[in-house]
PDB file of C-alpha atoms in Angstrom:
ATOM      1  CA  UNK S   1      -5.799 -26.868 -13.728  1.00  0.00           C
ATOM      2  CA  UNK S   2      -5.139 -29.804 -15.798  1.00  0.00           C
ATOM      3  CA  UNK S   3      -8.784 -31.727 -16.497  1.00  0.00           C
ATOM      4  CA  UNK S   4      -8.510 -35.525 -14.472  1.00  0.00           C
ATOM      5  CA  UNK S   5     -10.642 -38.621 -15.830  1.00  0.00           C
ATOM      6  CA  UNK S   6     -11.921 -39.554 -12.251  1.00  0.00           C
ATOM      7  CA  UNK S   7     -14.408 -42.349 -13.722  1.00  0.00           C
ATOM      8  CA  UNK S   8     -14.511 -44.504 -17.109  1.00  0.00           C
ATOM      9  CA  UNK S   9     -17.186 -46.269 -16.905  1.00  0.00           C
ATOM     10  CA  UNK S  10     -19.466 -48.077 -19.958  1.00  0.00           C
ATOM     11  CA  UNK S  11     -22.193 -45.782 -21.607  1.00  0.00           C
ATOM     12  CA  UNK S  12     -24.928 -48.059 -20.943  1.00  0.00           C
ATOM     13  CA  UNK S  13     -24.300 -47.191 -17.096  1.00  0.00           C
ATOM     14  CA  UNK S  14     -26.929 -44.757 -15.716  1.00  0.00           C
ATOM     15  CA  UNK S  15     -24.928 -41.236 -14.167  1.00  0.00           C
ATOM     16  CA  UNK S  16     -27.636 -39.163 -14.107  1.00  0.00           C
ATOM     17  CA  UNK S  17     -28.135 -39.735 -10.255  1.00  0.00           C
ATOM     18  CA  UNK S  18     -24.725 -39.380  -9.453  1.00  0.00           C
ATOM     19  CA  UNK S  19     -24.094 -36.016 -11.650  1.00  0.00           C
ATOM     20  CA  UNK S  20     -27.251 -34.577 -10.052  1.00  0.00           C
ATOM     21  CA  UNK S  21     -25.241 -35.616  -6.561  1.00  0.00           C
ATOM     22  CA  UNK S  22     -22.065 -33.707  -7.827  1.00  0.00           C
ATOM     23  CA  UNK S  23     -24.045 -30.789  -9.036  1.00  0.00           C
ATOM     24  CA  UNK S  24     -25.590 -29.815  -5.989  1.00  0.00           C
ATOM     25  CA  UNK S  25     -22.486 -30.608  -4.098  1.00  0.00           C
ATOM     26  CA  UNK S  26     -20.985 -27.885  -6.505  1.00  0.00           C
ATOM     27  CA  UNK S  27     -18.549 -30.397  -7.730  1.00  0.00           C
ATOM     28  CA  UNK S  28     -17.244 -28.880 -11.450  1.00  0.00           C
ATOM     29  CA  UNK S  29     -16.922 -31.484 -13.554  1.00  0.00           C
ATOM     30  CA  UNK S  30     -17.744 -32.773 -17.353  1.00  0.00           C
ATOM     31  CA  UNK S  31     -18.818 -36.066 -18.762  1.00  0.00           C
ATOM     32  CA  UNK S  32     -17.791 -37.107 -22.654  1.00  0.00           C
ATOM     33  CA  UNK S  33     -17.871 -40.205 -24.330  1.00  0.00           C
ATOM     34  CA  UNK S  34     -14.248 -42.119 -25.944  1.00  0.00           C
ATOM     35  CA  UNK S  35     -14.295 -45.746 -27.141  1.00  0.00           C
ATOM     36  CA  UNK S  36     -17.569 -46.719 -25.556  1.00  0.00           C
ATOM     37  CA  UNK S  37     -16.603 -45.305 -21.959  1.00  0.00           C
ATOM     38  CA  UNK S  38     -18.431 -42.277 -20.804  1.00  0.00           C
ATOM     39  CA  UNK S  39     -15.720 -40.130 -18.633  1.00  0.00           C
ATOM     40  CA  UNK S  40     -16.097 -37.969 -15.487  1.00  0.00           C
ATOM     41  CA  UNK S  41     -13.833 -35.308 -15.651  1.00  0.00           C
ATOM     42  CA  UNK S  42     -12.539 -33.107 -12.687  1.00  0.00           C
ATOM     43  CA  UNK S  43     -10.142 -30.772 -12.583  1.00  0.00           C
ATOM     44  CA  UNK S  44      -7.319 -31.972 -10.710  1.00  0.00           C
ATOM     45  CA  UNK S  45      -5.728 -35.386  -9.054  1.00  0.00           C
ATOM     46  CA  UNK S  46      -6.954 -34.552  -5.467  1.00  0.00           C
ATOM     47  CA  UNK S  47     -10.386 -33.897  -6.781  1.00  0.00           C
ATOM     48  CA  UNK S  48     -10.604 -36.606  -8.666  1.00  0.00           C
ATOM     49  CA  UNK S  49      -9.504 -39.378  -5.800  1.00  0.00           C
ATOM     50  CA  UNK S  50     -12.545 -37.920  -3.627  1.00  0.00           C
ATOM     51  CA  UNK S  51     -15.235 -38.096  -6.827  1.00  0.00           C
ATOM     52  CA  UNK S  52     -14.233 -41.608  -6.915  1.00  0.00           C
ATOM     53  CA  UNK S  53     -14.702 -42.494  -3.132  1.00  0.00           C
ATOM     54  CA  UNK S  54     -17.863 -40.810  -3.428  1.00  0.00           C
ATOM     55  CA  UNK S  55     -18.598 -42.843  -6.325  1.00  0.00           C
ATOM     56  CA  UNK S  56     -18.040 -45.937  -4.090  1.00  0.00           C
ATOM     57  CA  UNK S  57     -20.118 -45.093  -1.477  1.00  0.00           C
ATOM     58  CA  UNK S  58     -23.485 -43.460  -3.815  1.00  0.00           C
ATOM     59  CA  UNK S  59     -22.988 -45.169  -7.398  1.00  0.00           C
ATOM     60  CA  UNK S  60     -26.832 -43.529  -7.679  1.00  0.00           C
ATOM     61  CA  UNK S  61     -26.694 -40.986  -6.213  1.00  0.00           C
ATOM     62  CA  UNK S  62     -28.977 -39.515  -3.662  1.00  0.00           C
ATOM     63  CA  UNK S  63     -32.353 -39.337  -3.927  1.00  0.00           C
ATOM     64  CA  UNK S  64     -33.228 -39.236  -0.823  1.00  0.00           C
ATOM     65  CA  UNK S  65     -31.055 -35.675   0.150  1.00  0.00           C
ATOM     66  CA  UNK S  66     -29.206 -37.138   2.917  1.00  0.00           C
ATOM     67  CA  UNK S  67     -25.713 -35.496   1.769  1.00  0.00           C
ATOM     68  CA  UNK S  68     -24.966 -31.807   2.444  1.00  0.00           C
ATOM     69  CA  UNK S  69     -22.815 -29.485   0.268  1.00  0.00           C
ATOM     70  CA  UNK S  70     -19.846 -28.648   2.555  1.00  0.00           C
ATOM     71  CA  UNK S  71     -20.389 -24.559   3.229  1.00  0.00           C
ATOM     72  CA  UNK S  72     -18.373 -22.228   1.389  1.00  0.00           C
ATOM     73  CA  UNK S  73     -15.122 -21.234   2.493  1.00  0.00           C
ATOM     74  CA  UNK S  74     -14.868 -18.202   4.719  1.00  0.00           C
ATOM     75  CA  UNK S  75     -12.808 -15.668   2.791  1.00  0.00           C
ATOM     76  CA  UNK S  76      -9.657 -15.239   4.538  1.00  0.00           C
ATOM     77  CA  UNK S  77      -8.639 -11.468   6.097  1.00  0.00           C
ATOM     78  CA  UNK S  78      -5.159 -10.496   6.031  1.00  0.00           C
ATOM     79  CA  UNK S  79      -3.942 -10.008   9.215  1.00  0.00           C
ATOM     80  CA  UNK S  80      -1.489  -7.476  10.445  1.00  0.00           C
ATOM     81  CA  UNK S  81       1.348  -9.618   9.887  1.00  0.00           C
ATOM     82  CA  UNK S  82      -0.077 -10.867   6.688  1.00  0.00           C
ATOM     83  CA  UNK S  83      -0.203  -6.634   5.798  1.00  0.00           C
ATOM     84  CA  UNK S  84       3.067  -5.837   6.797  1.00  0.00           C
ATOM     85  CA  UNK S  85       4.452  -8.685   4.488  1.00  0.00           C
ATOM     86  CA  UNK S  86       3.110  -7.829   2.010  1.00  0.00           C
ATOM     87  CA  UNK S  87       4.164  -3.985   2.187  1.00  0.00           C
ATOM     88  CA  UNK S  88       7.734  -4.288   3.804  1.00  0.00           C
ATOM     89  CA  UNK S  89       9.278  -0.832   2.558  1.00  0.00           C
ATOM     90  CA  UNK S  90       6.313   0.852   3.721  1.00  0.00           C
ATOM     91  CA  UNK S  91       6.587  -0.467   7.287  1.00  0.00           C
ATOM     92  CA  UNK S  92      10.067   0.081   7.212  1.00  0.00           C
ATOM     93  CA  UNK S  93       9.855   3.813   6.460  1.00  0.00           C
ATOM     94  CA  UNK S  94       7.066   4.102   9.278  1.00  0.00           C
ATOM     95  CA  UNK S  95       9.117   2.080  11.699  1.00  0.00           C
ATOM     96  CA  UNK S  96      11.954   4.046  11.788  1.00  0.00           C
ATOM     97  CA  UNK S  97       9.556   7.279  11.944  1.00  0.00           C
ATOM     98  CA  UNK S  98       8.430   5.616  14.435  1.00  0.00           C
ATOM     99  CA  UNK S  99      11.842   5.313  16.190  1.00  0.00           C
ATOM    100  CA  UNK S 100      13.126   8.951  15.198  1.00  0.00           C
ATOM    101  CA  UNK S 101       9.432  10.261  17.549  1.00  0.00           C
ATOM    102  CA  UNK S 102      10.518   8.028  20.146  1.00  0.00           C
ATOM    103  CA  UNK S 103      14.056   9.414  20.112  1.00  0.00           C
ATOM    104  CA  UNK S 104      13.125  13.030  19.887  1.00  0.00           C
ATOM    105  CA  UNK S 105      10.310  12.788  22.735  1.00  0.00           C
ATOM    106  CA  UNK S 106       7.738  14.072  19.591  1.00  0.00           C
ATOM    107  CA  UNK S 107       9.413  17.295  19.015  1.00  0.00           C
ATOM    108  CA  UNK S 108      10.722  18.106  22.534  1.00  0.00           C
ATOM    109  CA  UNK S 109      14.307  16.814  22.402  1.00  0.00           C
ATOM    110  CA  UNK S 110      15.925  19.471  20.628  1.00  0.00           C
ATOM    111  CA  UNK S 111      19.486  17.967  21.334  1.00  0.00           C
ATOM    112  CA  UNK S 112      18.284  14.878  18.779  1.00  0.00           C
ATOM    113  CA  UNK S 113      16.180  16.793  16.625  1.00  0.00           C
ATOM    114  CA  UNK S 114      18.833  18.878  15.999  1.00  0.00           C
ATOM    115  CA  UNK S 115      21.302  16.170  13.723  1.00  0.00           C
ATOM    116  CA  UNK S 116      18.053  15.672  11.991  1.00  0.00           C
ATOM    117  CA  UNK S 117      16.725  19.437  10.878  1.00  0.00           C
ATOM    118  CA  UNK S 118      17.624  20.872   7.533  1.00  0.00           C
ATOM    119  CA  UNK S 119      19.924  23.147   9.449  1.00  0.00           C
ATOM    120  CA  UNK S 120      22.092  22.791  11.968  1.00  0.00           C
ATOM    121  CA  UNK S 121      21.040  25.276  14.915  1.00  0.00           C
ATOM    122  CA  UNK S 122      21.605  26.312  18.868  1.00  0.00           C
ATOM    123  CA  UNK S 123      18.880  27.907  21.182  1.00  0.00           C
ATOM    124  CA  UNK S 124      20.134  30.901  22.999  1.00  0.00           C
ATOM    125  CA  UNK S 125      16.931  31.644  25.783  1.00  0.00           C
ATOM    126  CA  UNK S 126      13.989  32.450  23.853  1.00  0.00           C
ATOM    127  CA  UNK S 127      16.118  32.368  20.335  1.00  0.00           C
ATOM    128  CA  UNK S 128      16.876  29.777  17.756  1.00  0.00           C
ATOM    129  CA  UNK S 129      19.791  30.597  15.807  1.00  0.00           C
ATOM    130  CA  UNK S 130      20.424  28.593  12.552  1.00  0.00           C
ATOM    131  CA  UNK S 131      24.166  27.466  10.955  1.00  0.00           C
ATOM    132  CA  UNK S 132      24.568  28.132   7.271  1.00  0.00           C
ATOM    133  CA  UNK S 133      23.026  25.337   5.220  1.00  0.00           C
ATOM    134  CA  UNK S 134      26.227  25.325   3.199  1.00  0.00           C
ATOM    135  CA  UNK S 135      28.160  24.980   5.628  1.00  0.00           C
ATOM    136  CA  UNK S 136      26.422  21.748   7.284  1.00  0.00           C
ATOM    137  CA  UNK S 137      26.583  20.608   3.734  1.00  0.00           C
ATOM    138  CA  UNK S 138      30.453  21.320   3.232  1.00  0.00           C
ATOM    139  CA  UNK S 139      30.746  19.330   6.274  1.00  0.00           C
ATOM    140  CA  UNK S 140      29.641  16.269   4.613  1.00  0.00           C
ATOM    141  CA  UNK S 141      25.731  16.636   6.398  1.00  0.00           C
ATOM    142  CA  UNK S 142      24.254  15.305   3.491  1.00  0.00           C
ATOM    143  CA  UNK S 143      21.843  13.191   5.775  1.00  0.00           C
ATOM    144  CA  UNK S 144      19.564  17.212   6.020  1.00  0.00           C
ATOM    145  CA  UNK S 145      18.140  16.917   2.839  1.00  0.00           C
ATOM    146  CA  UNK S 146      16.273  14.253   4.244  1.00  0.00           C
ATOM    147  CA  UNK S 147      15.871  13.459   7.291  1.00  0.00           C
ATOM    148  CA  UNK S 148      13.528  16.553   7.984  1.00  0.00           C
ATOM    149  CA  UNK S 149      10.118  14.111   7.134  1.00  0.00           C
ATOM    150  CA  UNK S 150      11.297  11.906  10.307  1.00  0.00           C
ATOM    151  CA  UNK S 151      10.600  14.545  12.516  1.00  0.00           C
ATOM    152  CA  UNK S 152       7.125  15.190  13.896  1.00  0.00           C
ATOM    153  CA  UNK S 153       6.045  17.901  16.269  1.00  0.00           C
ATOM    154  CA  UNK S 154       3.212  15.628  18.869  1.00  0.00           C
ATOM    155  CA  UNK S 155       0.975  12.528  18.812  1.00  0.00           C
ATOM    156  CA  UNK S 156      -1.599  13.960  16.233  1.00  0.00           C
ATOM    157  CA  UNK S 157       1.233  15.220  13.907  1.00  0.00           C
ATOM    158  CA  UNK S 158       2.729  11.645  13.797  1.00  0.00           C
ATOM    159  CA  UNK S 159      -0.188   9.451  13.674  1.00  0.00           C
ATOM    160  CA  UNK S 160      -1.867  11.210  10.993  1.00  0.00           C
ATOM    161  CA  UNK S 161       0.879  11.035   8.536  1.00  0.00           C
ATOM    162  CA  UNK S 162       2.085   7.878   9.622  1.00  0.00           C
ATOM    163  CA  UNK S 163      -1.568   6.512   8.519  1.00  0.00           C
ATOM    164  CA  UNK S 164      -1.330   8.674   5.361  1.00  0.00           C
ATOM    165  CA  UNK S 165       1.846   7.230   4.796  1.00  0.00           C
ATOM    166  CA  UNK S 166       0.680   3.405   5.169  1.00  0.00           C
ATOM    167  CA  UNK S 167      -2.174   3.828   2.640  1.00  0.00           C
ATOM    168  CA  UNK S 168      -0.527   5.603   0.290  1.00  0.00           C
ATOM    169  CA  UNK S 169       2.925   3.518   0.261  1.00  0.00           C
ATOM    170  CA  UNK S 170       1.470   0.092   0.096  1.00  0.00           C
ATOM    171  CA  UNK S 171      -0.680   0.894  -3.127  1.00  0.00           C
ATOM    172  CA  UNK S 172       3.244   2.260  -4.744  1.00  0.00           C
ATOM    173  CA  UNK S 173       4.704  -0.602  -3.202  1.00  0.00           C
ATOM    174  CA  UNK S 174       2.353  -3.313  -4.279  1.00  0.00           C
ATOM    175  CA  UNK S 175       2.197  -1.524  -7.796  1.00  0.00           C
ATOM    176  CA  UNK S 176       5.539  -0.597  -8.517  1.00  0.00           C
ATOM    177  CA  UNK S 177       7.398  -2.230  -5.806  1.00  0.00           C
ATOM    178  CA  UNK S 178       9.269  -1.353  -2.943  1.00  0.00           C
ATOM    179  CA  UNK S 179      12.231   0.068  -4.346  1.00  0.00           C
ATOM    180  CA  UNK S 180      10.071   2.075  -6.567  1.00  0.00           C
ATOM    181  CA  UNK S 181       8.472   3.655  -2.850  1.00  0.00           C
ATOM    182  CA  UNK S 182      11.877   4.282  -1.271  1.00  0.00           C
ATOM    183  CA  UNK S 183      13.548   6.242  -4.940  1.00  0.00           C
ATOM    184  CA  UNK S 184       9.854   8.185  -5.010  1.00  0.00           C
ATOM    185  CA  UNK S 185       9.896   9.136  -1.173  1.00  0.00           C
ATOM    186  CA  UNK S 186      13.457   9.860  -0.720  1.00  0.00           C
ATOM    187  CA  UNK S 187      13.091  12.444  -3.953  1.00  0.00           C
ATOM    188  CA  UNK S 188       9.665  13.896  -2.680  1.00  0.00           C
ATOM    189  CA  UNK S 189      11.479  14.075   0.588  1.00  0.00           C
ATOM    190  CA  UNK S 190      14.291  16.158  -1.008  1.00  0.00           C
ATOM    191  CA  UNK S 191      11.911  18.300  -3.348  1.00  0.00           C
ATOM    192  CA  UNK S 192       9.837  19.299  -0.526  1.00  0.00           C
ATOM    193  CA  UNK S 193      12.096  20.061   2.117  1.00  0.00           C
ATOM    194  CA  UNK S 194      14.268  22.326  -0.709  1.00  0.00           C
ATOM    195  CA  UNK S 195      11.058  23.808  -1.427  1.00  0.00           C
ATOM    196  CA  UNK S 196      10.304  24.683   1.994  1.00  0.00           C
ATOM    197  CA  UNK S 197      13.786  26.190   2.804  1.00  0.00           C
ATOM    198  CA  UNK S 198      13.354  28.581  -0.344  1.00  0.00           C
ATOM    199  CA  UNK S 199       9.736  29.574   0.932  1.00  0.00           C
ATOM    200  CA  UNK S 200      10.436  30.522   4.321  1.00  0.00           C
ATOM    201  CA  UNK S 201      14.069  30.523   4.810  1.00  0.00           C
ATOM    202  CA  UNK S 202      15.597  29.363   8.128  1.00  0.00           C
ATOM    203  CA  UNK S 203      13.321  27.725   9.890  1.00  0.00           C
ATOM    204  CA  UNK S 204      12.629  24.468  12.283  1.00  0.00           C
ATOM    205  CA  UNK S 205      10.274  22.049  10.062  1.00  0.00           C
ATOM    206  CA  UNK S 206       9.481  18.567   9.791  1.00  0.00           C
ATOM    207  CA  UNK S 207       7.173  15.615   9.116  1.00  0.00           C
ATOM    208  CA  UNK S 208       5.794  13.290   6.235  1.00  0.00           C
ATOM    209  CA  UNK S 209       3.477  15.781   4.849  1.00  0.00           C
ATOM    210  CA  UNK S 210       5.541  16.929   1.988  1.00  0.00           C
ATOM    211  CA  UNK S 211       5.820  13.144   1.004  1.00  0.00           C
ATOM    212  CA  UNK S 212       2.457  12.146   1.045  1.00  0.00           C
ATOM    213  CA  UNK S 213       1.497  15.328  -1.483  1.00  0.00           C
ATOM    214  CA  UNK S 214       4.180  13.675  -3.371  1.00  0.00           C
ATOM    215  CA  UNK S 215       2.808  10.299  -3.200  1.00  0.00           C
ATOM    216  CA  UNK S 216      -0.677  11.527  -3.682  1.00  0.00           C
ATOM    217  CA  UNK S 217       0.317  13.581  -6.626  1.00  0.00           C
ATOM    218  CA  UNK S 218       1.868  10.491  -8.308  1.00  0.00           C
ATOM    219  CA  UNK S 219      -1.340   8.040  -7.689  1.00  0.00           C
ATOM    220  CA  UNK S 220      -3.222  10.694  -8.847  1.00  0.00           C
ATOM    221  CA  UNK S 221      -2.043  11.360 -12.594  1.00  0.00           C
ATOM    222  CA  UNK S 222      -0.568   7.856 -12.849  1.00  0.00           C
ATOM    223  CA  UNK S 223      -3.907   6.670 -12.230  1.00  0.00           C
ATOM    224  CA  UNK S 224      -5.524   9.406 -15.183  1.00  0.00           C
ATOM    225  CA  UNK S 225      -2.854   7.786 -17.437  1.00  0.00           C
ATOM    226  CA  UNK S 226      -2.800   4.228 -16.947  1.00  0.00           C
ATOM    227  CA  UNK S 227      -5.475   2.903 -14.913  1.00  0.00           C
ATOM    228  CA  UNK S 228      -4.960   0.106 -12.262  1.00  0.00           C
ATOM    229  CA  UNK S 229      -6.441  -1.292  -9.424  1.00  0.00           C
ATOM    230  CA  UNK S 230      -3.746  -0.150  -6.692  1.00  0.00           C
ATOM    231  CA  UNK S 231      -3.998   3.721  -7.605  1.00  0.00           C
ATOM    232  CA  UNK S 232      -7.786   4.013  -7.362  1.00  0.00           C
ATOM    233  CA  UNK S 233      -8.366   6.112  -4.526  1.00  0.00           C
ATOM    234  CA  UNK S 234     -11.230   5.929  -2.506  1.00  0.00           C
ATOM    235  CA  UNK S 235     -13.667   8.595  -4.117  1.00  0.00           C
ATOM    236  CA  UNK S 236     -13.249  12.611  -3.046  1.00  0.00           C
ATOM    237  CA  UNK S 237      -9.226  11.881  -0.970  1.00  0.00           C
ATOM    238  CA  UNK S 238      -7.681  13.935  -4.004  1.00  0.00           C
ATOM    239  CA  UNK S 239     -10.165  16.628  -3.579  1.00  0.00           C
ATOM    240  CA  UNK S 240     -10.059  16.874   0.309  1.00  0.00           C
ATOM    241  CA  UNK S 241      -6.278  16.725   0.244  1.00  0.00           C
ATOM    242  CA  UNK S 242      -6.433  19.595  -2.066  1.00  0.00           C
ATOM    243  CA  UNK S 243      -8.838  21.620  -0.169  1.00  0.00           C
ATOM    244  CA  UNK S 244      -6.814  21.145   2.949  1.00  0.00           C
ATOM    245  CA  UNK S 245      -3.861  21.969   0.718  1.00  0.00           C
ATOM    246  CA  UNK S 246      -6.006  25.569   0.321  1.00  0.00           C
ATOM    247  CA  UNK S 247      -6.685  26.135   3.357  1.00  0.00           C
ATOM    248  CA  UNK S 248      -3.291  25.774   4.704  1.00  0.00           C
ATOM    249  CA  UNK S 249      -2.066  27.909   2.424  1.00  0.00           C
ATOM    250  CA  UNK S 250      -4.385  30.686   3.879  1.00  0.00           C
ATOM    251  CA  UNK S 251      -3.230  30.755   6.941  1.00  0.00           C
ATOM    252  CA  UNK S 252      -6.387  29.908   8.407  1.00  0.00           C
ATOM    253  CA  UNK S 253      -4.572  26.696  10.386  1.00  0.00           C
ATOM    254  CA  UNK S 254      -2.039  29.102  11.804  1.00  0.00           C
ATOM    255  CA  UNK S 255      -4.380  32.043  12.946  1.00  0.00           C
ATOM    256  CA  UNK S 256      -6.469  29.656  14.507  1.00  0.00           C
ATOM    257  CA  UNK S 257      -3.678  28.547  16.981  1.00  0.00           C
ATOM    258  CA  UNK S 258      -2.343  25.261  15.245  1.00  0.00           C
ATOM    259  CA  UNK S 259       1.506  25.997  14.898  1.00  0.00           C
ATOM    260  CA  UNK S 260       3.078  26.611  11.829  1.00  0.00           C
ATOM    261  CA  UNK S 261       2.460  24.816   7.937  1.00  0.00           C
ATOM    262  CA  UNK S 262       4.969  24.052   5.888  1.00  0.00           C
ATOM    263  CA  UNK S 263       3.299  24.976   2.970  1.00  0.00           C
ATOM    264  CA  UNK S 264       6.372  25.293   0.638  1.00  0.00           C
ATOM    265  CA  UNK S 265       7.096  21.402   1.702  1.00  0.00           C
ATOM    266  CA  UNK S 266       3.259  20.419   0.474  1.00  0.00           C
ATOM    267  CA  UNK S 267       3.017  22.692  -2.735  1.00  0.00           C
ATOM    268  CA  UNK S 268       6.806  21.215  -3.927  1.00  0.00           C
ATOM    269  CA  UNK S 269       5.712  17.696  -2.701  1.00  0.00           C
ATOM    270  CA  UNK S 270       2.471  17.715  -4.867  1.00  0.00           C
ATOM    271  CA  UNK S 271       4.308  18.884  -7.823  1.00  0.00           C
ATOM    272  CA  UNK S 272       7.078  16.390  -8.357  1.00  0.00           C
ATOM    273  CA  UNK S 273       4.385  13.581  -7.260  1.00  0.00           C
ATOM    274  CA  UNK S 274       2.326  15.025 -10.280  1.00  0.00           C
ATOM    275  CA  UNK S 275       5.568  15.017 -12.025  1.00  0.00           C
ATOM    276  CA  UNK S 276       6.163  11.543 -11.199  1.00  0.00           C
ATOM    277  CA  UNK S 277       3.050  10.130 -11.843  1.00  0.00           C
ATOM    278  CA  UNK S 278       2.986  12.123 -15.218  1.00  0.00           C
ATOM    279  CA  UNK S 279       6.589   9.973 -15.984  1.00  0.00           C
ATOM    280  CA  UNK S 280       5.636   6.912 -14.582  1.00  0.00           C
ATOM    281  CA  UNK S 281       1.564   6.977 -15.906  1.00  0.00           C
ATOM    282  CA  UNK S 282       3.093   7.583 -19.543  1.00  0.00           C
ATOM    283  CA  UNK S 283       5.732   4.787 -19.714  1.00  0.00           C
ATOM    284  CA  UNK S 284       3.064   2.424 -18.370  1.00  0.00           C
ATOM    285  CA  UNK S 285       0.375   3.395 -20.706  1.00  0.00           C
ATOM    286  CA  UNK S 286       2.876   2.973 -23.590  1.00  0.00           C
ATOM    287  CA  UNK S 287       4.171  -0.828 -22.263  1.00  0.00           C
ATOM    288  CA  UNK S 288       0.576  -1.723 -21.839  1.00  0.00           C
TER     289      UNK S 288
END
């Protein structure tokens, strides 16, 4: 801020008092002499216009402690608004997950869920039976290759990816920006899901989970490569996501009466988020 001369004032007059006022007050200022004026300088107009009505009122100062330095401001929390603001793609994506679980009653509206699988299918009494993936796609269902991580299978299922999803896509978002999120999730979205299809073959899947590998993968390696603030995860998530990633892949969650893992959807997701954050990390480290 651009320094203000609040005071000129001749040299023989006696500021000591009055600095001592301004120092305890936590005022910043400086004093310098110029043409036989000593100067008070404070950093800006408003600042200065209060310095001199102070002036007016204690020209000494004072001694005798009467005047209190105003407390210090109370740092200011975001609130939710304030969040969601400031991370508008992220809430986006999570509001219309949030839409796509109302719509298909969390997994039990198989009539909705159904325009929004990988493959088409039909349930025949206790059978599912799946349409060619070819054929939805010669049909102009593009939509599949995606719109598998907007489908979650019960409360837990959606509420811990949709948090996953929030801390993850805010730190991409605030870093990279929000288009940035949307081009990263869509294509961890489309990895994962192709992934998945290959590893199991027809099957009903669904949910974030494939996304957030990919967005953890990216923050990850980006981070190795060019360091910043927004990527620096809180100590031992990479770790515990891989571990979980393990012991999925076990079949431990399964045998223990679970449901199913898309495992193909996490392992593809992780890899073109390390992929991404390998990219991204490298072009970074080379601007900055």
């Amino acid at each position: 801020m651009t320094p203000v001369a609040a005071l000129r004032l001749p040299v023989q007059q006696d500021l000591s008092g009055f600095i001592t006022l301004l120092q305890r007050l936590g005022v910043p200022h400086r004093v310098s002499e110029e043409r036989g004026e000593q100067v008070l300088w404070v950093p800006g107009e408003q600042l200065a216009i209060q310095v001199r009505e102070l002036y007016a009122l204690h020209p000494e100062g004072d001694p005798l402690g009467e005047l209190e330095a105003p407390p210090p401001p109370r740092p200011s929390v975001p609130g939710v608004l304030d969040r969601l603001r400031d991370a508008p793609l992220t809430a986006l994506v999570l509001l219309v997950t949030l839409l796509v679980a109302g719509v298909t009653l969390l997994g039990d509206n198989f009539v909705a869920i159904r325009w929004l699988s990988f493959q088409d299918f039909h349930i025949q009494g206790d059978y599912i039976y799946f349409a060619p993936f070819a054929e939805s796609l010669g049909g102009g269902q593009w939509w599949r290759l995606f719109s598998p991580m907007l489908i979650h299978f019960g409360l837990l299922h959606l509420a811990m990816n949709a948090l996953w999803y929030w801390e993850l896509g805010r730190r991409i978002e605030a870093r990279q920006g929000g288009l940035a999120l949307l081009g990263l999730t869509l294509l961890f979205s489309l990895v994962s899901n192709l992934v998945q299809f290959l590893w199991s073959g027809p099957s009903l899947f669904g949910g974030l989970s494939g996304v957030l590998f990919g967005l953890l993968g990216h923050c990850w390696i980006f981070q190795k490569l060019a360091p910043n603030a927004a990527y620096q995860l809180p100590r031992g998530v990479v770790g515990m996501m891989l571990v979980w990633l393990v012991v999925c892949l076990s079949g431990l969650i399964t045998a223990l009466g679970f449901g199913s893992i898309a495992n193909g959807a996490h392992v593809g997701g992780l890899l073109i988020g390390c992929t991404t954050g390998l990219v991204g990390g490298a072009l970074a480290r080379q601007r900055g």
